[in-house]
Amino acid sequence: MTNPDCLFCKFVNAQLPVSLVGQNSGAIAFNDINPKAPTHILVIPKIHVKNLAELSVHSAELQSVMLLIDEIAKSKQLANGYRVVFNTGAAAGQSVFHAHAHVLGGRSMQWPPG
Ligand code: AMP
Ligand code: ZN
């Protein structure tokens, strides 16, 4: 499952360079190009699904994403707290329609988010 027009699929397929910060069988992680926190990493499934709802029926890839998030939180020493965000839909701020988790940490967070 890949989409030739999708930026994130090009990262998965090594058609475009990306600085990986981690990967496992079903997911990759890389630094966000426009970080909103000292640590801002995107974790994406290797399959092309447009959002969390589509990802949720692919249990292996969903688990790969969640396990990689946990691994990153530990390796980046985010034990004091971190935030995981899946923007879902344009009104929620989604701009890349290949499901991705934002992992944000290294600063205090406000609640509710804007
Ligand atoms: P969203 O707005 O939730 O869809 O998140 C998309 C994220 O992808 C944004 O935080 C962007 O900064 C990030 N992004 C876009 N292009 C790139 C890129 N070439 N490399 C890394 N991150 C990117
Ligand atoms: Zn894609």
Coordinates of N, CA, C and O and ligand atoms in Angstrom, one line a residue:
M1 N 0.8 -1.2 0.0 CA 0.0 0.0 0.0 C 0.9 1.2 0.0 O 1.5 1.6 1.0
T2 N 1.0 1.8 -1.2 CA 1.8 3.0 -1.3 C 1.1 4.0 -2.2 O 0.3 3.5 -3.0
N3 N 1.4 5.3 -2.1 CA 0.7 6.3 -3.0 C 1.9 7.1 -3.6 O 2.6 7.7 -2.9
P4 N 2.0 7.0 -5.0 CA 3.1 7.6 -5.6 C 3.1 9.2 -5.5 O 4.2 9.8 -5.7
D5 N 2.0 9.7 -5.1 CA 1.9 11.2 -5.0 C 2.1 11.7 -3.5 O 2.0 12.9 -3.2
C6 N 2.4 10.7 -2.6 CA 2.5 11.1 -1.2 C 3.9 11.3 -0.7 O 4.8 10.4 -0.9
L7 N 4.1 12.5 -0.1 CA 5.5 12.8 0.4 C 6.0 11.8 1.4 O 7.2 11.3 1.3
F8 N 5.1 11.4 2.3 CA 5.6 10.5 3.4 C 5.9 9.1 2.8 O 6.8 8.4 3.3
C9 N 5.1 8.6 1.8 CA 5.4 7.3 1.1 C 6.8 7.4 0.5 O 7.5 6.4 0.5
K10 N 7.2 8.6 0.0 CA 8.5 8.7 -0.6 C 9.6 8.6 0.4 O 10.7 8.1 0.1
F11 N 9.3 9.0 1.6 CA 10.3 8.8 2.7 C 10.4 7.3 3.0 O 11.5 6.7 3.2
V12 N 9.2 6.6 3.1 CA 9.2 5.2 3.4 C 9.9 4.4 2.4 O 10.7 3.5 2.7
N13 N 9.7 4.8 1.1 CA 10.3 4.0 0.0 C 11.7 4.5 -0.4 O 12.3 4.0 -1.4
A14 N 12.3 5.4 0.4 CA 13.6 5.9 0.2 C 13.8 6.6 -1.2 O 14.8 6.6 -1.8
Q15 N 12.7 7.2 -1.7 CA 12.7 8.0 -2.9 C 13.1 9.4 -2.6 O 13.5 10.1 -3.5
L16 N 13.0 9.8 -1.4 CA 13.5 11.1 -0.9 C 14.2 10.9 0.4 O 13.9 10.0 1.2
P17 N 15.3 11.6 0.6 CA 16.1 11.4 1.8 C 15.4 12.0 3.0 O 14.6 12.9 3.0
V18 N 15.5 11.3 4.1 CA 14.9 11.7 5.4 C 15.9 11.2 6.5 O 16.5 10.2 6.4
S19 N 16.0 12.0 7.5 CA 16.9 11.6 8.6 C 16.1 10.8 9.6 O 15.4 11.4 10.5
L20 N 16.2 9.5 9.5 CA 15.5 8.6 10.4 C 16.0 8.7 11.8 O 17.2 8.8 12.0
V21 N 15.1 8.7 12.8 CA 15.5 8.7 14.2 C 15.1 7.3 14.8 O 15.4 7.0 15.9
G22 N 14.4 6.5 14.0 CA 14.0 5.2 14.5 C 13.1 4.5 13.5 O 12.5 5.1 12.6
Q23 N 13.1 3.1 13.5 CA 12.2 2.4 12.7 C 12.0 1.0 13.3 O 12.8 0.5 14.1
N24 N 10.9 0.4 12.9 CA 10.7 -1.0 13.2 C 10.0 -1.7 12.0 O 10.0 -1.1 10.9
S25 N 9.4 -2.8 12.2 CA 8.9 -3.5 11.0 C 7.8 -2.8 10.3 O 7.6 -2.9 9.0
G26 N 7.0 -2.0 11.0 CA 5.8 -1.4 10.3 C 5.8 0.1 10.4 O 4.8 0.7 9.8
A27 N 6.8 0.8 10.9 CA 6.8 2.2 11.1 C 8.2 2.9 11.0 O 9.2 2.2 11.2
I28 N 8.2 4.1 10.6 CA 9.5 4.9 10.7 C 9.2 6.2 11.4 O 8.1 6.6 11.6
A29 N 10.3 6.7 11.9 CA 10.2 8.0 12.7 C 11.3 8.9 12.2 O 12.4 8.5 11.9
F30 N 11.0 10.2 12.1 CA 11.9 11.2 11.6 C 11.5 12.6 12.2 O 10.4 12.8 12.7
N31 N 12.5 13.5 12.2 CA 12.3 14.8 12.8 C 11.4 15.6 11.9 O 11.5 15.6 10.7
D32 N 10.4 16.3 12.6 CA 9.6 17.3 11.8 C 10.4 18.4 11.3 O 11.3 18.9 12.0
I33 N 10.1 18.8 10.1 CA 10.9 19.9 9.4 C 10.6 21.3 10.1 O 11.5 22.2 9.9
N34 N 9.5 21.4 10.7 CA 9.1 22.7 11.3 C 8.7 22.4 12.8 O 7.6 22.5 13.1
P35 N 9.8 22.2 13.6 CA 9.5 21.7 15.0 C 8.7 22.7 15.9 O 9.0 23.9 15.8
K36 N 7.8 22.2 16.6 CA 7.0 23.0 17.5 C 7.4 22.8 19.0 O 6.7 23.3 19.9
A37 N 8.4 22.0 19.2 CA 8.9 21.8 20.6 C 10.4 21.3 20.4 O 10.8 20.9 19.3
P38 N 11.2 21.3 21.5 CA 12.6 20.9 21.4 C 12.7 19.5 20.8 O 13.6 19.2 20.0
T39 N 11.8 18.6 21.1 CA 11.7 17.3 20.5 C 10.4 17.3 19.7 O 9.3 17.5 20.3
H40 N 10.4 17.1 18.4 CA 9.2 17.0 17.6 C 9.5 16.0 16.5 O 10.1 16.3 15.5
I41 N 9.0 14.8 16.7 CA 9.3 13.7 15.8 C 7.9 13.2 15.3 O 6.9 13.1 16.0
L42 N 8.0 12.8 14.0 CA 6.8 12.2 13.3 C 7.0 10.7 13.3 O 8.1 10.3 12.8
V43 N 6.0 10.0 13.7 CA 6.0 8.5 13.5 C 4.9 8.1 12.6 O 3.7 8.5 12.8
I44 N 5.3 7.4 11.5 CA 4.3 7.1 10.5 C 4.3 5.6 10.1 O 5.4 4.9 10.2
P45 N 3.2 5.1 9.8 CA 3.1 3.7 9.3 C 3.8 3.6 7.9 O 3.8 4.5 7.2
K46 N 4.4 2.4 7.6 CA 5.0 2.2 6.3 C 3.9 2.1 5.2 O 4.2 2.3 4.1
I47 N 2.7 1.7 5.6 CA 1.6 1.6 4.6 C 1.0 3.0 4.5 O 0.9 3.8 5.4
H48 N 0.4 3.3 3.3 CA -0.3 4.5 3.1 C -1.7 4.4 3.5 O -2.5 3.7 2.9
V49 N -2.0 5.1 4.6 CA -3.4 5.2 5.1 C -3.5 6.7 5.4 O -2.6 7.3 5.9
K50 N -4.7 7.3 5.2 CA -4.8 8.7 5.2 C -4.9 9.3 6.6 O -4.5 10.5 6.8
N51 N -5.4 8.5 7.6 CA -5.5 9.1 8.9 C -5.6 8.0 9.9 O -5.5 6.8 9.6
L52 N -5.8 8.4 11.2 CA -5.8 7.4 12.3 C -7.0 6.4 12.1 O -6.9 5.2 12.4
A53 N -8.1 6.9 11.6 CA -9.3 6.0 11.4 C -8.9 4.8 10.5 O -9.2 3.7 10.7
E54 N -8.3 5.2 9.4 CA -7.9 4.1 8.4 C -6.8 3.2 9.0 O -6.7 2.0 8.7
L55 N -5.9 3.8 9.8 CA -4.8 3.0 10.4 C -5.4 2.0 11.4 O -4.8 0.9 11.5
S56 N -6.4 2.4 12.1 CA -6.9 1.6 13.2 C -7.3 0.2 12.8 O -7.3 -0.7 13.7
V57 N -7.7 -0.1 11.6 CA -8.0 -1.4 11.2 C -6.8 -2.3 10.8 O -7.0 -3.5 10.5
H58 N -5.7 -1.7 10.7 CA -4.4 -2.4 10.4 C -3.7 -2.6 11.7 O -2.8 -1.8 12.1
S59 N -4.0 -3.7 12.4 CA -3.5 -3.8 13.8 C -2.0 -3.9 13.9 O -1.4 -3.3 14.8
A60 N -1.4 -4.6 13.0 CA 0.1 -4.7 13.1 C 0.8 -3.4 12.9 O 1.7 -3.1 13.7
E61 N 0.3 -2.6 11.9 CA 1.0 -1.3 11.7 C 0.6 -0.3 12.8 O 1.5 0.5 13.2
L62 N -0.6 -0.4 13.3 CA -1.0 0.5 14.4 C -0.1 0.2 15.6 O 0.4 1.1 16.2
Q63 N 0.1 -1.1 15.9 CA 1.0 -1.5 17.0 C 2.4 -1.0 16.7 O 3.1 -0.5 17.7
S64 N 2.9 -1.2 15.5 CA 4.3 -0.7 15.2 C 4.4 0.8 15.5 O 5.4 1.2 16.0
V65 N 3.4 1.6 15.1 CA 3.5 3.0 15.4 C 3.5 3.3 16.9 O 4.4 4.0 17.4
M66 N 2.7 2.6 17.6 CA 2.6 2.9 19.1 C 3.9 2.4 19.8 O 4.4 3.1 20.7
L67 N 4.4 1.3 19.4 CA 5.7 0.8 20.0 C 6.8 1.7 19.7 O 7.7 2.0 20.5
L68 N 6.8 2.3 18.5 CA 7.9 3.2 18.1 C 7.8 4.5 18.9 O 8.8 5.1 19.3
I69 N 6.6 4.9 19.1 CA 6.4 6.1 19.9 C 7.0 5.9 21.3 O 7.7 6.7 21.9
D70 N 6.7 4.8 21.9 CA 7.2 4.5 23.2 C 8.7 4.4 23.2 O 9.4 4.9 24.1
E71 N 9.3 3.8 22.2 CA 10.7 3.7 22.1 C 11.4 5.0 22.0 O 12.4 5.3 22.7
I72 N 10.8 5.9 21.2 CA 11.3 7.3 21.1 C 11.2 8.0 22.4 O 12.2 8.7 22.8
A73 N 10.1 7.9 23.1 CA 9.9 8.6 24.3 C 11.0 8.2 25.3 O 11.5 9.0 26.1
K74 N 11.4 6.9 25.3 CA 12.4 6.4 26.2 C 13.8 6.9 25.7 O 14.6 7.4 26.5
S75 N 14.1 6.8 24.5 CA 15.4 7.1 24.0 C 15.7 8.6 24.0 O 16.8 9.1 24.2
K76 N 14.6 9.4 23.9 CA 14.8 10.9 23.9 C 14.6 11.5 25.3 O 14.5 12.7 25.5
Q77 N 14.4 10.6 26.3 CA 14.3 10.9 27.7 C 13.2 11.9 27.9 O 13.4 13.0 28.5
L78 N 12.0 11.5 27.5 CA 10.8 12.3 27.7 C 10.0 11.9 28.9 O 8.8 12.1 28.9
A79 N 10.7 11.3 29.8 CA 10.0 10.7 31.0 C 9.2 11.7 31.8 O 8.2 11.4 32.4
N80 N 9.5 13.0 31.7 CA 8.7 14.0 32.4 C 7.4 14.3 31.8 O 6.5 14.9 32.4
G81 N 7.2 13.8 30.6 CA 5.9 14.0 29.9 C 6.1 14.4 28.4 O 7.1 15.1 28.1
Y82 N 5.3 13.9 27.6 CA 5.3 14.2 26.2 C 3.9 14.1 25.7 O 3.0 13.6 26.3
R83 N 3.7 14.6 24.5 CA 2.3 14.7 23.9 C 2.4 13.9 22.6 O 3.3 14.1 21.8
V84 N 1.3 13.2 22.3 CA 1.2 12.5 21.0 C -0.1 13.0 20.4 O -1.2 13.0 21.0
V85 N 0.0 13.5 19.1 CA -1.1 14.1 18.5 C -1.3 13.5 17.1 O -0.3 13.4 16.3
F86 N -2.5 13.1 16.8 CA -2.8 12.7 15.4 C -3.8 13.7 14.9 O -5.0 13.6 15.2
N87 N -3.4 14.8 14.2 CA -4.3 15.7 13.6 C -5.1 14.9 12.6 O -4.5 14.2 11.7
T88 N -6.4 14.9 12.6 CA -7.3 14.1 11.8 C -8.3 15.0 11.1 O -9.2 15.5 11.7
G89 N -8.0 15.3 9.8 CA -8.9 16.2 9.0 C -8.3 17.6 9.0 O -7.7 18.0 9.9
A90 N -8.6 18.3 7.9 CA -8.1 19.6 7.7 C -8.5 20.6 8.8 O -7.7 21.4 9.3
A91 N -9.7 20.5 9.3 CA -10.1 21.4 10.4 C -9.3 21.2 11.7 O -9.3 22.1 12.5
A92 N -8.7 20.0 11.8 CA -7.9 19.8 13.0 C -6.4 20.1 12.7 O -5.6 19.9 13.6
G93 N -6.1 20.6 11.5 CA -4.8 21.0 11.2 C -4.0 19.9 10.4 O -2.8 20.1 10.2
Q94 N -4.7 18.9 10.0 CA -3.9 17.9 9.1 C -3.6 18.5 7.8 O -4.5 19.0 7.1
S95 N -2.3 18.4 7.4 CA -1.9 18.9 6.1 C -1.3 17.8 5.2 O -1.2 18.0 4.0
V96 N -0.8 16.8 5.8 CA -0.2 15.6 5.1 C -1.2 14.4 5.3 O -1.3 14.0 6.5
F97 N -1.7 13.9 4.2 CA -2.8 12.9 4.4 C -2.2 11.5 4.2 O -2.7 10.7 3.5
H98 N -1.2 11.2 5.0 CA -0.6 9.9 5.3 C -0.5 9.9 6.8 O 0.2 10.8 7.4
A99 N -1.2 9.0 7.5 CA -1.4 9.1 8.9 C 0.0 9.3 9.6 O 1.0 8.6 9.2
H100 N 0.0 10.1 10.6 CA 1.3 10.3 11.4 C 1.0 10.8 12.8 O 0.0 11.5 13.0
A101 N 1.8 10.3 13.7 CA 1.7 10.8 15.1 C 2.8 11.9 15.3 O 4.0 11.6 14.9
H102 N 2.4 13.0 15.8 CA 3.4 14.0 16.3 C 3.8 13.6 17.7 O 2.9 13.4 18.6
V103 N 5.1 13.4 18.0 CA 5.6 13.2 19.3 C 6.3 14.5 19.8 O 7.3 14.8 19.2
L104 N 5.7 15.1 20.7 CA 6.2 16.5 21.1 C 6.7 16.4 22.6 O 6.0 15.9 23.5
G105 N 7.9 16.9 22.9 CA 8.4 16.9 24.2 C 9.5 17.9 24.4 O 9.9 18.6 23.5
G106 N 10.0 18.0 25.6 CA 11.1 18.8 25.9 C 10.7 20.2 26.4 O 11.6 21.1 26.6
R107 N 9.5 20.5 26.6 CA 9.0 21.7 27.1 C 7.6 21.4 27.8 O 7.0 20.4 27.6
S108 N 7.2 22.4 28.7 CA 5.9 22.2 29.3 C 4.8 22.5 28.2 O 5.0 23.2 27.3
M109 N 3.6 21.8 28.4 CA 2.6 21.9 27.4 C 1.3 22.6 28.0 O 1.1 22.4 29.2
Q110 N 0.6 23.2 27.2 CA -0.7 23.9 27.7 C -1.8 22.9 27.4 O -1.8 22.1 26.5
W111 N -2.9 23.1 28.2 CA -4.1 22.3 28.0 C -5.3 23.2 28.2 O -5.3 23.9 29.2
P112 N -6.3 23.3 27.4 CA -6.4 22.5 26.1 C -5.5 23.0 25.0 O -5.1 24.2 25.1
P113 N -5.1 22.2 24.1 CA -4.3 22.7 22.9 C -5.2 23.6 22.1 O -6.4 23.6 22.1
G114 N -4.5 24.5 21.3 CA -5.2 25.5 20.5 C -5.8 24.9 19.2 O -5.6 23.7 18.9
Ligands
AMP1 P1 -0.1 17.7 10.0 O1 -0.2 19.2 9.8 O2 -0.6 17.2 11.3 O3 -0.6 17.0 8.8 O4 1.5 17.5 10.1 C1 2.3 17.4 9.0 C2 3.7 17.7 9.5 O5 4.6 17.3 8.5 C3 4.0 19.2 9.8 O6 4.3 19.3 11.2 C4 5.1 19.5 8.9 O7 6.1 20.4 9.5 C5 5.7 18.1 8.6 N1 6.5 18.1 7.4 C6 6.1 18.5 6.2 N2 7.0 18.3 5.2 C7 8.0 17.7 5.9 C8 9.3 17.2 5.5 N3 9.8 17.3 4.2 N4 10.1 16.6 6.4 C9 9.7 16.5 7.7 N5 8.5 16.9 8.1 C10 7.7 17.5 7.2
ZN2 ZN 1.6 7.9 1.9

